Every structure is written in structure tokens, then in C-alpha cells.
Amino acid sequence: MIVATTVDEVRRTVRAWKREGLTVGLVPTMGYLHEGHASLVDAAVAACDRVVASDFVNPTQFGPGEDLESYPRDFDHDCALLEEHGCSMVFHPSVDEMYPDGGGKTDTYVEILNDMPKQLCGKTRPIHFRGVCTVVSKLFNIVTPDKAFFGQKDAQQLAVIRKMVRDMSYGIEIVGCPIVREEDGLAKSSRNTYLSDEEREAALVLSKAVFLGQKLVEDGETDATKIVAAMTDLIQAEPLARIDYVEAVDGLTMAPVTTVEPPVLFAMAVYIGTTRLIDNFLVEA
Ligand code: PAF
């Protein structure tokens, strides 16, 4: 596996692959990789001739007081996992390589101006999706992939990126991949590492709420408000949990909905102690 730290090196390598007629898949990550990321690499390897994973903790998507500094990092472990799963190149740039003005800042952003990035996570993380769109847009320009792979766990991010790709006419296929869970249901996340043993147990309340919501939909409940209320009650019964939001939204626009008319996304963000975790399920047609 090639380890590239500069934009030039990535460009030269990808150009050579394309001259050979090879297709390229991109898996954007912030590192500290787990089986969820591995499943994205597996999907990319199955669909593309060459796979590039980016490993970069992107400062522009973190707000003041968020966990930019403490975000977990383990590049050696990441390389081992990526290599094992057949990744062709990892792009691990410095902050200055990605943001040449210095200090992890930029004067140029890619931003969706409608309400989509203001819903759900955007209510408490107002600059988050502007930072995500900007860095993903830069990665698209650097890697020029045919396809890019994102996890359904970050459902709002996936919807925002699909919209950005459409609006900006990127000729890139966006592939959404299913949530990967621990055996007991907890969705895999790099932030799970922040949890104490007691919090890890309490965090199961998120997946329990997802499974309850799915069961209510399967049983024929069409009132999204009732489903959200049942999920909320379940989470509130856990003393270590503090709800940021539990909501039902349109699966494409992220606008709030009150009935289960697919596609509907039931999404939540919940603090377990000081760790903010997200989970969701999508009801499709
Ligand atoms: O999902 C993530 O890990 C990040 O938001 C992404 C897409 C790699 C952009 O920094």
C-alpha cells in the first residue's frame, strides 16, 4: 500500500492508474479505523480497481469546544487495517497540506445554503457540514474518484454529500454503506473509545431505541411522532443518557416529518456522559 502525504503524490499516482484505464474508489475517513471503516474499504475494493482511503482529522468540521484536539489517532493501526482490506493508497496529509493558508483555516468553503445542514446535528454543530463539504470537495478534486463510499451511520452527512455532488455536478457515484454494529448492537464509532465500562453499557440505549423504532414501523405504526416519543421515553429511562435530539425527518431533505412516508430517517444524537453518539434507521419504500 502506498502511503502518500502530499496532494502531488496522490495526483501523480491516480493519473498513472487512470492512464491504465483503472477505476478509482475513495473512502474518506478521519482515521482511528474500525470494522465500520473496513466495511467501506471492502465495498470499494469490490467495486473499483484501485482504492484510496484518506486519513485526516479535518479541523474545519469541528466547532469551538469540540473534540478536535482529543480526537483519537493511531495511524500505524489504520495502515495495518487498510492494507489487510486491500486498500491501494492511504492519503495522510498534514493540516497545512490540506489548508495551505495555515492554522487549519481556509477562505474558501463549499456550503449548502438551504436548511438541510441546519437540521439534526446542524442544530448544535452549526459549522460542521460546511467543513465536511469543504474537505470532501477537496478530496474529490485531489483523488478524482469514480465512486466514493460513506457510512449510513452518518446519515445526514451522506444526504448532504449526495446533494453537494448533485449541485456541484461532480461526476462521482456516492455509495452509502450499512451501519456496522458490535454484537450487542452498539454502532461502531471511533468515539466509542471515550466511554468508560459503565457508559459503554449505557450507550446500548441508542441501538435499543433504533430496534424499538424499527419494530414499531414493522408492526404498522405510521405516526412518526408516536415512534419518536417511544424512542425518547426509552432513552430517557437511562440515567447516563442526555438527549441532543431524536427526530423523524425526510430521508432526502432532512426536513421534519410526522408520518412514516418513505424515505423517512429516524435519527438521534445522545450524550452518554460527555460523549456524543449518533445512531439512526432509514425507512425506505
Ligand atoms: O465521516 C467522517 O469521518 C468525516 O466527516 C469525513 C467524511 C471523513 C470528512 O472529514
PDB file of N, CA, C and O in Angstrom, residues 119-121 123-124 205-206 208-210 212-213 216 224-236 241-249 256-257 265-271 276-281:
ATOM      1  N   GLN A 119     -30.524  21.100  10.087  1.00  0.00           N
ATOM      2  CA  GLN A 119     -31.367  20.158  10.833  1.00  0.00           C
ATOM      3  C   GLN A 119     -30.481  19.241  11.689  1.00  0.00           C
ATOM      4  O   GLN A 119     -29.263  19.234  11.566  1.00  0.00           O
ATOM      5  N   LEU A 120     -31.102  18.428  12.512  1.00  0.00           N
ATOM      6  CA  LEU A 120     -30.456  17.355  13.290  1.00  0.00           C
ATOM      7  C   LEU A 120     -29.133  17.815  13.907  1.00  0.00           C
ATOM      8  O   LEU A 120     -29.106  18.707  14.734  1.00  0.00           O
ATOM      9  N   CYS A 121     -28.011  17.221  13.473  1.00  0.00           N
ATOM     10  CA  CYS A 121     -26.704  17.569  14.066  1.00  0.00           C
ATOM     11  C   CYS A 121     -26.352  19.038  13.853  1.00  0.00           C
ATOM     12  O   CYS A 121     -25.602  19.625  14.642  1.00  0.00           O
ATOM     13  N   LYS A 123     -28.075  21.572  14.322  1.00  0.00           N
ATOM     14  CA  LYS A 123     -28.619  22.499  15.334  1.00  0.00           C
ATOM     15  C   LYS A 123     -27.586  22.807  16.412  1.00  0.00           C
ATOM     16  O   LYS A 123     -27.521  23.916  16.914  1.00  0.00           O
ATOM     17  N   THR A 124     -26.800  21.785  16.780  1.00  0.00           N
ATOM     18  CA  THR A 124     -25.784  22.033  17.821  1.00  0.00           C
ATOM     19  C   THR A 124     -24.375  22.137  17.218  1.00  0.00           C
ATOM     20  O   THR A 124     -23.438  22.510  17.917  1.00  0.00           O
ATOM     21  N   VAL A 205     -28.415   2.055  24.894  1.00  0.00           N
ATOM     22  CA  VAL A 205     -29.760   2.623  24.803  1.00  0.00           C
ATOM     23  C   VAL A 205     -30.031   3.194  23.398  1.00  0.00           C
ATOM     24  O   VAL A 205     -31.179   3.212  22.935  1.00  0.00           O
ATOM     25  N   LEU A 206     -28.972   3.611  22.698  1.00  0.00           N
ATOM     26  CA  LEU A 206     -29.176   4.142  21.332  1.00  0.00           C
ATOM     27  C   LEU A 206     -29.674   3.040  20.393  1.00  0.00           C
ATOM     28  O   LEU A 206     -30.680   3.206  19.700  1.00  0.00           O
ATOM     29  N   LYS A 208     -30.910   0.196  21.213  1.00  0.00           N
ATOM     30  CA  LYS A 208     -32.213  -0.327  21.680  1.00  0.00           C
ATOM     31  C   LYS A 208     -33.338   0.565  21.152  1.00  0.00           C
ATOM     32  O   LYS A 208     -34.393   0.073  20.754  1.00  0.00           O
ATOM     33  N   ALA A 209     -33.123   1.870  21.147  1.00  0.00           N
ATOM     34  CA  ALA A 209     -34.138   2.798  20.620  1.00  0.00           C
ATOM     35  C   ALA A 209     -34.326   2.582  19.113  1.00  0.00           C
ATOM     36  O   ALA A 209     -35.456   2.616  18.609  1.00  0.00           O
ATOM     37  N   VAL A 210     -33.226   2.341  18.389  1.00  0.00           N
ATOM     38  CA  VAL A 210     -33.320   2.051  16.949  1.00  0.00           C
ATOM     39  C   VAL A 210     -34.151   0.780  16.723  1.00  0.00           C
ATOM     40  O   VAL A 210     -35.082   0.760  15.905  1.00  0.00           O
ATOM     41  N   LEU A 212     -36.318  -0.633  18.705  1.00  0.00           N
ATOM     42  CA  LEU A 212     -37.715  -0.395  19.076  1.00  0.00           C
ATOM     43  C   LEU A 212     -38.445   0.348  17.951  1.00  0.00           C
ATOM     44  O   LEU A 212     -39.552  -0.040  17.547  1.00  0.00           O
ATOM     45  N   GLY A 213     -37.829   1.396  17.436  1.00  0.00           N
ATOM     46  CA  GLY A 213     -38.442   2.165  16.348  1.00  0.00           C
ATOM     47  C   GLY A 213     -38.691   1.290  15.128  1.00  0.00           C
ATOM     48  O   GLY A 213     -39.782   1.333  14.526  1.00  0.00           O
ATOM     49  N   LEU A 216     -41.684  -0.947  15.714  1.00  0.00           N
ATOM     50  CA  LEU A 216     -42.966  -0.226  15.614  1.00  0.00           C
ATOM     51  C   LEU A 216     -43.339  -0.011  14.145  1.00  0.00           C
ATOM     52  O   LEU A 216     -44.507  -0.180  13.756  1.00  0.00           O
ATOM     53  N   ALA A 224     -45.187   8.963  12.878  1.00  0.00           N
ATOM     54  CA  ALA A 224     -43.761   9.106  13.204  1.00  0.00           C
ATOM     55  C   ALA A 224     -43.574   9.758  14.569  1.00  0.00           C
ATOM     56  O   ALA A 224     -42.611   9.467  15.291  1.00  0.00           O
ATOM     57  N   THR A 225     -44.508  10.624  14.952  1.00  0.00           N
ATOM     58  CA  THR A 225     -44.412  11.310  16.251  1.00  0.00           C
ATOM     59  C   THR A 225     -44.484  10.309  17.402  1.00  0.00           C
ATOM     60  O   THR A 225     -43.761  10.424  18.393  1.00  0.00           O
ATOM     61  N   LYS A 226     -45.387   9.299  17.238  1.00  0.00           N
ATOM     62  CA  LYS A 226     -45.520   8.274  18.302  1.00  0.00           C
ATOM     63  C   LYS A 226     -44.245   7.436  18.393  1.00  0.00           C
ATOM     64  O   LYS A 226     -43.804   7.065  19.480  1.00  0.00           O
ATOM     65  N   ILE A 227     -43.651   7.145  17.252  1.00  0.00           N
ATOM     66  CA  ILE A 227     -42.421   6.339  17.245  1.00  0.00           C
ATOM     67  C   ILE A 227     -41.286   7.114  17.929  1.00  0.00           C
ATOM     68  O   ILE A 227     -40.566   6.568  18.775  1.00  0.00           O
ATOM     69  N   VAL A 228     -41.176   8.391  17.573  1.00  0.00           N
ATOM     70  CA  VAL A 228     -40.143   9.241  18.200  1.00  0.00           C
ATOM     71  C   VAL A 228     -40.373   9.312  19.712  1.00  0.00           C
ATOM     72  O   VAL A 228     -39.427   9.228  20.501  1.00  0.00           O
ATOM     73  N   ALA A 229     -41.633   9.424  20.117  1.00  0.00           N
ATOM     74  CA  ALA A 229     -41.949   9.521  21.556  1.00  0.00           C
ATOM     75  C   ALA A 229     -41.545   8.237  22.284  1.00  0.00           C
ATOM     76  O   ALA A 229     -40.962   8.281  23.380  1.00  0.00           O
ATOM     77  N   ALA A 230     -41.816   7.082  21.663  1.00  0.00           N
ATOM     78  CA  ALA A 230     -41.457   5.802  22.298  1.00  0.00           C
ATOM     79  C   ALA A 230     -39.935   5.669  22.403  1.00  0.00           C
ATOM     80  O   ALA A 230     -39.401   5.223  23.433  1.00  0.00           O
ATOM     81  N   MET A 231     -39.226   6.074  21.346  1.00  0.00           N
ATOM     82  CA  MET A 231     -37.752   6.004  21.366  1.00  0.00           C
ATOM     83  C   MET A 231     -37.197   6.952  22.439  1.00  0.00           C
ATOM     84  O   MET A 231     -36.284   6.613  23.189  1.00  0.00           O
ATOM     85  N   THR A 232     -37.801   8.142  22.516  1.00  0.00           N
ATOM     86  CA  THR A 232     -37.357   9.146  23.501  1.00  0.00           C
ATOM     87  C   THR A 232     -37.552   8.630  24.922  1.00  0.00           C
ATOM     88  O   THR A 232     -36.648   8.733  25.764  1.00  0.00           O
ATOM     89  N   ASP A 233     -38.732   8.037  25.189  1.00  0.00           N
ATOM     90  CA  ASP A 233     -39.004   7.502  26.536  1.00  0.00           C
ATOM     91  C   ASP A 233     -37.968   6.463  26.923  1.00  0.00           C
ATOM     92  O   ASP A 233     -37.473   6.445  28.046  1.00  0.00           O
ATOM     93  N   LEU A 234     -37.656   5.581  25.962  1.00  0.00           N
ATOM     94  CA  LEU A 234     -36.691   4.517  26.254  1.00  0.00           C
ATOM     95  C   LEU A 234     -35.321   5.119  26.617  1.00  0.00           C
ATOM     96  O   LEU A 234     -34.679   4.714  27.583  1.00  0.00           O
ATOM     97  N   ILE A 235     -34.902   6.123  25.861  1.00  0.00           N
ATOM     98  CA  ILE A 235     -33.573   6.721  26.114  1.00  0.00           C
ATOM     99  C   ILE A 235     -33.573   7.473  27.447  1.00  0.00           C
ATOM    100  O   ILE A 235     -32.612   7.389  28.223  1.00  0.00           O
ATOM    101  N   GLN A 236     -34.680   8.169  27.707  1.00  0.00           N
ATOM    102  CA  GLN A 236     -34.739   8.970  28.949  1.00  0.00           C
ATOM    103  C   GLN A 236     -34.718   8.104  30.207  1.00  0.00           C
ATOM    104  O   GLN A 236     -34.379   8.596  31.284  1.00  0.00           O
ATOM    105  N   ALA A 241     -27.817   8.914  30.090  1.00  0.00           N
ATOM    106  CA  ALA A 241     -28.061   9.440  28.737  1.00  0.00           C
ATOM    107  C   ALA A 241     -28.726  10.812  28.795  1.00  0.00           C
ATOM    108  O   ALA A 241     -29.618  11.058  29.610  1.00  0.00           O
ATOM    109  N   ARG A 242     -28.249  11.705  27.932  1.00  0.00           N
ATOM    110  CA  ARG A 242     -28.899  13.029  27.787  1.00  0.00           C
ATOM    111  C   ARG A 242     -29.130  13.252  26.291  1.00  0.00           C
ATOM    112  O   ARG A 242     -28.184  13.222  25.488  1.00  0.00           O
ATOM    113  N   ILE A 243     -30.413  13.435  25.935  1.00  0.00           N
ATOM    114  CA  ILE A 243     -30.770  13.520  24.512  1.00  0.00           C
ATOM    115  C   ILE A 243     -30.385  14.872  23.929  1.00  0.00           C
ATOM    116  O   ILE A 243     -30.692  15.917  24.510  1.00  0.00           O
ATOM    117  N   ASP A 244     -29.683  14.845  22.793  1.00  0.00           N
ATOM    118  CA  ASP A 244     -29.480  16.062  21.997  1.00  0.00           C
ATOM    119  C   ASP A 244     -30.701  16.196  21.076  1.00  0.00           C
ATOM    120  O   ASP A 244     -31.416  17.180  21.106  1.00  0.00           O
ATOM    121  N   TYR A 245     -30.965  15.153  20.300  1.00  0.00           N
ATOM    122  CA  TYR A 245     -32.217  15.114  19.532  1.00  0.00           C
ATOM    123  C   TYR A 245     -32.600  13.674  19.221  1.00  0.00           C
ATOM    124  O   TYR A 245     -31.735  12.795  19.136  1.00  0.00           O
ATOM    125  N   VAL A 246     -33.911  13.442  19.113  1.00  0.00           N
ATOM    126  CA  VAL A 246     -34.460  12.218  18.497  1.00  0.00           C
ATOM    127  C   VAL A 246     -35.515  12.749  17.546  1.00  0.00           C
ATOM    128  O   VAL A 246     -36.439  13.451  17.971  1.00  0.00           O
ATOM    129  N   GLU A 247     -35.365  12.461  16.262  1.00  0.00           N
ATOM    130  CA  GLU A 247     -36.278  13.095  15.297  1.00  0.00           C
ATOM    131  C   GLU A 247     -36.583  12.170  14.121  1.00  0.00           C
ATOM    132  O   GLU A 247     -35.769  11.299  13.767  1.00  0.00           O
ATOM    133  N   ALA A 248     -37.730  12.424  13.504  1.00  0.00           N
ATOM    134  CA  ALA A 248     -38.064  11.785  12.229  1.00  0.00           C
ATOM    135  C   ALA A 248     -37.993  12.859  11.154  1.00  0.00           C
ATOM    136  O   ALA A 248     -38.604  13.926  11.305  1.00  0.00           O
ATOM    137  N   VAL A 249     -37.221  12.596  10.101  1.00  0.00           N
ATOM    138  CA  VAL A 249     -37.058  13.589   9.026  1.00  0.00           C
ATOM    139  C   VAL A 249     -37.176  12.904   7.664  1.00  0.00           C
ATOM    140  O   VAL A 249     -37.006  11.681   7.552  1.00  0.00           O
ATOM    141  N   PRO A 256     -38.237  17.927   8.926  1.00  0.00           N
ATOM    142  CA  PRO A 256     -39.035  17.141   9.880  1.00  0.00           C
ATOM    143  C   PRO A 256     -40.316  16.590   9.249  1.00  0.00           C
ATOM    144  O   PRO A 256     -40.940  17.268   8.427  1.00  0.00           O
ATOM    145  N   VAL A 257     -40.695  15.369   9.643  1.00  0.00           N
ATOM    146  CA  VAL A 257     -41.945  14.759   9.158  1.00  0.00           C
ATOM    147  C   VAL A 257     -42.726  14.215  10.357  1.00  0.00           C
ATOM    148  O   VAL A 257     -42.141  13.963  11.422  1.00  0.00           O
ATOM    149  N   LEU A 265     -36.133   9.071   7.785  1.00  0.00           N
ATOM    150  CA  LEU A 265     -34.970   8.768   8.619  1.00  0.00           C
ATOM    151  C   LEU A 265     -35.337   9.055  10.071  1.00  0.00           C
ATOM    152  O   LEU A 265     -35.775  10.164  10.386  1.00  0.00           O
ATOM    153  N   PHE A 266     -35.193   8.049  10.935  1.00  0.00           N
ATOM    154  CA  PHE A 266     -35.308   8.260  12.379  1.00  0.00           C
ATOM    155  C   PHE A 266     -33.881   8.370  12.901  1.00  0.00           C
ATOM    156  O   PHE A 266     -33.103   7.409  12.787  1.00  0.00           O
ATOM    157  N   ALA A 267     -33.537   9.535  13.423  1.00  0.00           N
ATOM    158  CA  ALA A 267     -32.135   9.781  13.786  1.00  0.00           C
ATOM    159  C   ALA A 267     -32.044  10.341  15.198  1.00  0.00           C
ATOM    160  O   ALA A 267     -32.970  11.007  15.669  1.00  0.00           O
ATOM    161  N   MET A 268     -30.931  10.056  15.836  1.00  0.00           N
ATOM    162  CA  MET A 268     -30.744  10.563  17.208  1.00  0.00           C
ATOM    163  C   MET A 268     -29.288  10.903  17.460  1.00  0.00           C
ATOM    164  O   MET A 268     -28.380  10.322  16.844  1.00  0.00           O
ATOM    165  N   ALA A 269     -29.096  11.877  18.356  1.00  0.00           N
ATOM    166  CA  ALA A 269     -27.777  12.138  18.938  1.00  0.00           C
ATOM    167  C   ALA A 269     -28.005  12.179  20.437  1.00  0.00           C
ATOM    168  O   ALA A 269     -28.936  12.846  20.916  1.00  0.00           O
ATOM    169  N   VAL A 270     -27.185  11.435  21.169  1.00  0.00           N
ATOM    170  CA  VAL A 270     -27.378  11.289  22.613  1.00  0.00           C
ATOM    171  C   VAL A 270     -26.024  11.399  23.300  1.00  0.00           C
ATOM    172  O   VAL A 270     -25.055  10.765  22.859  1.00  0.00           O
ATOM    173  N   TYR A 271     -25.964  12.217  24.341  1.00  0.00           N
ATOM    174  CA  TYR A 271     -24.746  12.270  25.159  1.00  0.00           C
ATOM    175  C   TYR A 271     -24.788  11.135  26.169  1.00  0.00           C
ATOM    176  O   TYR A 271     -25.783  10.967  26.873  1.00  0.00           O
ATOM    177  N   ARG A 276     -20.756  12.326  22.771  1.00  0.00           N
ATOM    178  CA  ARG A 276     -21.972  12.469  21.947  1.00  0.00           C
ATOM    179  C   ARG A 276     -21.949  11.376  20.880  1.00  0.00           C
ATOM    180  O   ARG A 276     -21.025  11.295  20.065  1.00  0.00           O
ATOM    181  N   LEU A 277     -22.981  10.518  20.911  1.00  0.00           N
ATOM    182  CA  LEU A 277     -23.058   9.404  19.954  1.00  0.00           C
ATOM    183  C   LEU A 277     -24.288   9.588  19.065  1.00  0.00           C
ATOM    184  O   LEU A 277     -25.287  10.176  19.493  1.00  0.00           O
ATOM    185  N   ILE A 278     -24.201   9.067  17.834  1.00  0.00           N
ATOM    186  CA  ILE A 278     -25.355   9.143  16.936  1.00  0.00           C
ATOM    187  C   ILE A 278     -25.733   7.735  16.460  1.00  0.00           C
ATOM    188  O   ILE A 278     -24.899   6.818  16.470  1.00  0.00           O
ATOM    189  N   ASP A 279     -26.995   7.591  16.075  1.00  0.00           N
ATOM    190  CA  ASP A 279     -27.469   6.333  15.501  1.00  0.00           C
ATOM    191  C   ASP A 279     -28.736   6.653  14.710  1.00  0.00           C
ATOM    192  O   ASP A 279     -29.301   7.753  14.845  1.00  0.00           O
ATOM    193  N   ASN A 280     -29.195   5.739  13.886  1.00  0.00           N
ATOM    194  CA  ASN A 280     -30.383   6.025  13.082  1.00  0.00           C
ATOM    195  C   ASN A 280     -30.887   4.765  12.387  1.00  0.00           C
ATOM    196  O   ASN A 280     -30.182   3.739  12.351  1.00  0.00           O
ATOM    197  N   PHE A 281     -32.088   4.853  11.849  1.00  0.00           N
ATOM    198  CA  PHE A 281     -32.525   3.862  10.856  1.00  0.00           C
ATOM    199  C   PHE A 281     -33.369   4.568   9.796  1.00  0.00           C
ATOM    200  O   PHE A 281     -34.008   5.588  10.058  1.00  0.00           O
TER     201      PHE A 281
END
